């Protein structure tokens, strides 16, 4: 499933009822105050059931017991050493998403370096995604069948695009592949049936499988850097484009 982390209004971190940027015993105490009627804090509904009760205390305890996963500003993350990956959760990412380069949790700032496989899988109400330069890899099927997505921004710094990562994204009509990319796996853009314009900034093309762009719009254009047209015409996978032009 794809994910949307919170029903806790303006609170940045799920479980951070007090708003101090951390999830700890103080948040449990605050939920108790809300239940007892001693606080009007609007962020006590941690588990998303539209009420504040002992279940929210349990949700906070669970978050405290698993500090490697957290939710911030509508995105779910998994911690690995000094960096984090964007991951999936329990419900649907929607609308326009901008992934940050860094995110702070419990007083520690982490660099966002990857999007895990299936993170946004079948999020059919997702409209646009902007991926920052800190992200070096996009996992398999990360955005597969995000059919309403019409805008995708990939940044320099990206190295690998996983298998089927954007397969079936029928709303995309144009994409730009950064020059830093060194691998594009099978079916990456397969069946993006309205994809008509592919721009690559890769100076030295590497071989890709024929199915990477299989099923895109008929007669699509591949725009390549100046002086590289002949190289693309002779490189496996890229040479399946019949219309290759230089920028």
Short mmCIF file of C-alpha atoms in Angstrom, two decimals:
data_model
loop_
_atom_site.label_atom_id
_atom_site.label_comp_id
_atom_site.label_asym_id
_atom_site.label_seq_id
_atom_site.Cartn_x
_atom_site.Cartn_y
_atom_site.Cartn_z
CA UNK A 1 0.00 0.00 0.00
CA UNK A 2 0.96 3.61 -0.42
CA UNK A 3 0.94 5.94 2.53
CA UNK A 4 -0.21 9.13 4.13
CA UNK A 5 0.98 9.60 7.65
CA UNK A 6 -1.14 11.63 9.79
CA UNK A 7 -4.39 12.97 10.78
CA UNK A 8 -2.71 15.14 13.40
CA UNK A 9 -3.25 18.44 11.63
CA UNK A 10 -0.23 20.76 11.97
CA UNK A 11 1.90 18.49 14.15
CA UNK A 12 5.11 17.76 12.25
CA UNK A 13 5.82 14.30 13.65
CA UNK A 14 3.28 11.59 14.34
CA UNK A 15 3.11 11.12 18.12
CA UNK A 16 4.57 14.56 18.86
CA UNK A 17 1.50 15.80 20.73
CA UNK A 18 3.35 18.56 22.60
CA UNK A 19 4.95 19.93 19.44
CA UNK A 20 8.52 19.90 20.76
CA UNK A 21 9.87 17.87 17.82
CA UNK A 22 10.24 14.67 19.86
CA UNK A 23 8.14 11.65 20.81
CA UNK A 24 8.56 10.81 24.49
CA UNK A 25 6.83 10.50 27.87
CA UNK A 26 5.74 14.14 27.74
CA UNK A 27 3.42 13.27 24.87
CA UNK A 28 1.82 10.47 26.88
CA UNK A 29 1.29 12.89 29.77
CA UNK A 30 -0.32 15.37 27.40
CA UNK A 31 -2.75 12.76 26.05
CA UNK A 32 -3.71 11.93 29.64
CA UNK A 33 -4.36 15.64 30.23
CA UNK A 34 -6.57 15.77 27.14
CA UNK A 35 -8.54 12.69 28.25
CA UNK A 36 -9.00 14.17 31.73
CA UNK A 37 -10.20 17.46 30.28
CA UNK A 38 -7.20 19.40 31.55
CA UNK A 39 -5.89 20.31 28.10
CA UNK A 40 -7.48 21.51 24.86
CA UNK A 41 -4.50 20.42 22.74
CA UNK A 42 -5.93 19.44 19.30
CA UNK A 43 -3.17 16.94 18.44
CA UNK A 44 -4.01 14.06 20.75
CA UNK A 45 -5.56 11.83 18.08
CA UNK A 46 -2.36 9.93 17.28
CA UNK A 47 -3.92 6.71 15.96
CA UNK A 48 -6.33 8.49 13.63
CA UNK A 49 -9.65 7.23 14.99
CA UNK A 50 -11.06 10.77 15.41
CA UNK A 51 -11.07 10.65 19.21
CA UNK A 52 -8.58 10.85 22.05
CA UNK A 53 -8.40 7.85 24.35
CA UNK A 54 -6.07 5.21 25.75
CA UNK A 55 -5.48 3.92 22.22
CA UNK A 56 -3.49 7.06 21.47
CA UNK A 57 -1.23 6.35 24.43
CA UNK A 58 -0.60 2.90 22.98
CA UNK A 59 0.20 4.45 19.59
CA UNK A 60 2.78 6.74 21.20
CA UNK A 61 4.36 3.80 23.03
CA UNK A 62 4.62 1.88 19.76
CA UNK A 63 6.34 4.81 18.09
CA UNK A 64 8.77 5.09 21.01
CA UNK A 65 9.53 1.36 20.83
CA UNK A 66 10.32 1.50 17.11
CA UNK A 67 12.48 4.60 16.67
CA UNK A 68 13.69 3.49 13.23
CA UNK A 69 10.40 4.43 11.55
CA UNK A 70 8.65 7.77 11.77
CA UNK A 71 6.30 10.08 9.97
CA UNK A 72 6.99 13.75 9.25
CA UNK A 73 5.01 16.28 7.19
CA UNK A 74 2.94 13.60 5.50
CA UNK A 75 5.78 11.24 4.54
CA UNK A 76 6.93 7.99 6.14
CA UNK A 77 10.63 7.30 6.68
CA UNK A 78 12.96 4.50 7.75
CA UNK A 79 16.23 5.41 9.47
CA UNK A 80 19.52 3.79 8.44
CA UNK A 81 22.55 5.21 10.25
CA UNK A 82 22.71 8.92 9.38
CA UNK A 83 20.22 8.89 6.51
CA UNK A 84 16.62 7.91 5.79
CA UNK A 85 14.53 6.36 3.03
CA UNK A 86 10.98 7.29 2.06
CA UNK A 87 8.78 4.24 2.65
CA UNK A 88 5.15 3.17 2.33
CA UNK A 89 2.62 2.95 5.11
CA UNK A 90 -1.07 2.23 5.57
CA UNK A 91 -3.01 4.60 3.31
CA UNK A 92 -2.65 6.78 0.25
CA UNK A 93 -0.25 9.57 -0.65
CA UNK A 94 -2.25 12.21 -2.51
CA UNK A 95 -1.87 15.51 -4.33
CA UNK A 96 1.45 17.25 -4.84
CA UNK A 97 4.44 15.83 -3.01
CA UNK A 98 7.83 17.50 -2.56
CA UNK A 99 10.34 15.20 -0.89
CA UNK A 100 12.77 17.18 1.30
CA UNK A 101 16.54 16.82 1.20
CA UNK A 102 16.65 16.60 5.00
CA UNK A 103 14.22 15.75 7.75
CA UNK A 104 14.52 16.16 11.53
CA UNK A 105 13.22 13.60 14.01
CA UNK A 106 13.74 13.56 17.78
CA UNK A 107 16.30 16.33 17.49
CA UNK A 108 18.41 14.56 14.84
CA UNK A 109 18.56 15.72 11.21
CA UNK A 110 18.80 13.02 8.54
CA UNK A 111 19.57 13.24 4.83
CA UNK A 112 16.91 11.70 2.58
CA UNK A 113 18.85 9.43 0.22
CA UNK A 114 16.43 6.93 -1.31
CA UNK A 115 12.84 6.03 -2.12
CA UNK A 116 12.19 2.41 -1.25
CA UNK A 117 10.46 -0.06 -3.51
CA UNK A 118 6.65 0.21 -3.58
CA UNK A 119 6.76 3.43 -1.52
CA UNK A 120 4.10 5.12 -3.69
CA UNK A 121 2.77 2.01 -5.42
CA UNK A 122 -0.72 2.53 -6.90
CA UNK A 123 -1.18 5.93 -5.27
CA UNK A 124 -3.72 6.87 -7.90
CA UNK A 125 -4.52 10.30 -6.42
CA UNK A 126 -0.89 11.41 -6.54
CA UNK A 127 -0.58 14.34 -8.96
CA UNK A 128 3.04 15.46 -8.89
CA UNK A 129 6.34 14.52 -7.27
CA UNK A 130 9.54 16.50 -6.87
CA UNK A 131 12.57 14.43 -5.88
CA UNK A 132 15.61 16.31 -4.49
CA UNK A 133 19.28 15.94 -5.37
CA UNK A 134 19.95 14.08 -2.12
CA UNK A 135 18.05 11.04 -3.40
CA UNK A 136 20.43 8.65 -5.18
CA UNK A 137 18.13 5.68 -5.79
CA UNK A 138 14.50 4.96 -6.59
CA UNK A 139 13.42 1.42 -5.75
CA UNK A 140 11.51 -1.11 -7.80
CA UNK A 141 7.83 -0.26 -8.42
CA UNK A 142 8.23 2.86 -6.25
CA UNK A 143 5.69 4.83 -8.33
CA UNK A 144 4.16 2.04 -10.39
CA UNK A 145 0.60 2.75 -11.54
CA UNK A 146 0.44 6.27 -10.13
CA UNK A 147 -1.94 6.97 -12.97
CA UNK A 148 -2.89 10.56 -12.04
CA UNK A 149 0.70 11.78 -11.78
CA UNK A 150 1.27 14.36 -14.52
CA UNK A 151 4.47 15.97 -13.25
CA UNK A 152 7.73 14.28 -12.22
CA UNK A 153 10.91 16.15 -11.31
CA UNK A 154 14.12 14.15 -10.97
CA UNK A 155 17.26 15.97 -9.80
CA UNK A 156 20.99 15.71 -10.43
CA UNK A 157 22.40 13.30 -7.88
CA UNK A 158 20.08 10.46 -8.82
CA UNK A 159 22.11 7.36 -9.75
CA UNK A 160 19.69 4.46 -10.19
CA UNK A 161 16.10 4.04 -11.34
CA UNK A 162 14.69 0.68 -10.25
CA UNK A 163 12.69 -1.87 -12.20
CA UNK A 164 9.09 -0.87 -12.96
CA UNK A 165 9.65 2.24 -10.87
CA UNK A 166 7.33 4.35 -13.07
CA UNK A 167 5.59 1.57 -14.98
CA UNK A 168 2.00 2.37 -15.88
CA UNK A 169 2.21 6.07 -14.99
CA UNK A 170 -0.19 6.93 -17.77
CA UNK A 171 -0.51 10.61 -16.81
CA UNK A 172 3.11 11.42 -17.62
CA UNK A 173 3.72 13.08 -20.99
CA UNK A 174 7.28 14.27 -20.45
CA UNK A 175 10.27 13.34 -18.29
CA UNK A 176 13.86 14.47 -17.91
CA UNK A 177 16.50 11.96 -16.84
CA UNK A 178 19.40 13.64 -15.00
CA UNK A 179 22.95 13.26 -16.26
CA UNK A 180 24.03 11.59 -13.03
CA UNK A 181 21.95 8.46 -13.67
CA UNK A 182 24.11 5.36 -14.23
CA UNK A 183 21.47 2.60 -14.34
CA UNK A 184 17.86 2.21 -15.43
CA UNK A 185 16.35 -1.20 -14.73
CA UNK A 186 13.81 -3.24 -16.66
CA UNK A 187 10.32 -1.85 -17.32
CA UNK A 188 11.21 1.45 -15.62
CA UNK A 189 8.87 3.51 -17.83
CA UNK A 190 6.93 0.67 -19.44
CA UNK A 191 3.33 1.38 -20.43
CA UNK A 192 3.56 5.10 -19.73
CA UNK A 193 1.19 5.30 -22.65
CA UNK A 194 1.06 9.11 -22.89
CA UNK A 195 4.80 9.66 -22.53
CA UNK A 196 5.76 11.52 -25.71
CA UNK A 197 8.89 13.46 -24.76
CA UNK A 198 11.90 11.93 -23.01
CA UNK A 199 14.90 14.15 -22.36
CA UNK A 200 18.14 12.60 -21.19
CA UNK A 201 21.07 14.61 -19.87
CA UNK A 202 23.36 11.56 -19.78
CA UNK A 203 26.47 12.44 -21.78
CA UNK A 204 27.64 8.87 -22.38
CA UNK A 205 24.69 6.53 -22.91
CA UNK A 206 24.80 3.06 -21.35
CA UNK A 207 22.83 0.08 -22.60
CA UNK A 208 19.31 -0.41 -21.27
CA UNK A 209 16.81 -3.18 -21.90
CA UNK A 210 14.38 -2.76 -24.78
CA UNK A 211 11.43 -2.90 -22.36
CA UNK A 212 12.46 0.21 -20.37
CA UNK A 213 10.35 2.43 -22.65
CA UNK A 214 8.07 -0.27 -24.06
CA UNK A 215 4.48 0.89 -24.49
CA UNK A 216 5.10 4.65 -24.40
CA UNK A 217 3.30 6.94 -26.87
CA UNK A 218 3.89 6.05 -30.50
CA UNK A 219 6.40 8.31 -32.24
CA UNK A 220 7.85 9.66 -29.00
CA UNK A 221 10.86 11.97 -29.10
CA UNK A 222 14.16 11.36 -27.31
CA UNK A 223 16.10 14.57 -26.75
CA UNK A 224 19.80 14.04 -26.04
CA UNK A 225 22.78 16.31 -25.25
CA UNK A 226 24.56 18.08 -28.07
CA UNK A 227 26.98 15.84 -29.92
CA UNK A 228 25.59 12.54 -28.58
CA UNK A 229 22.90 11.63 -31.13
CA UNK A 230 25.03 9.02 -32.91
CA UNK A 231 26.01 7.44 -29.61
CA UNK A 232 22.36 7.06 -28.59
CA UNK A 233 21.46 5.70 -32.01
CA UNK A 234 24.01 2.92 -31.54
CA UNK A 235 23.29 2.09 -27.89
CA UNK A 236 20.91 -0.74 -26.96
CA UNK A 237 17.53 0.32 -25.68
CA UNK A 238 17.90 3.98 -26.59
CA UNK A 239 18.10 3.08 -30.24
CA UNK A 240 14.49 1.92 -30.13
CA UNK A 241 13.49 5.58 -30.42
CA UNK A 242 12.94 6.44 -34.06
CA UNK A 243 13.01 10.17 -33.37
CA UNK A 244 16.23 11.24 -31.63
CA UNK A 245 17.12 14.94 -31.56
CA UNK A 246 19.87 16.95 -29.91
CA UNK A 247 19.02 19.66 -27.39
#
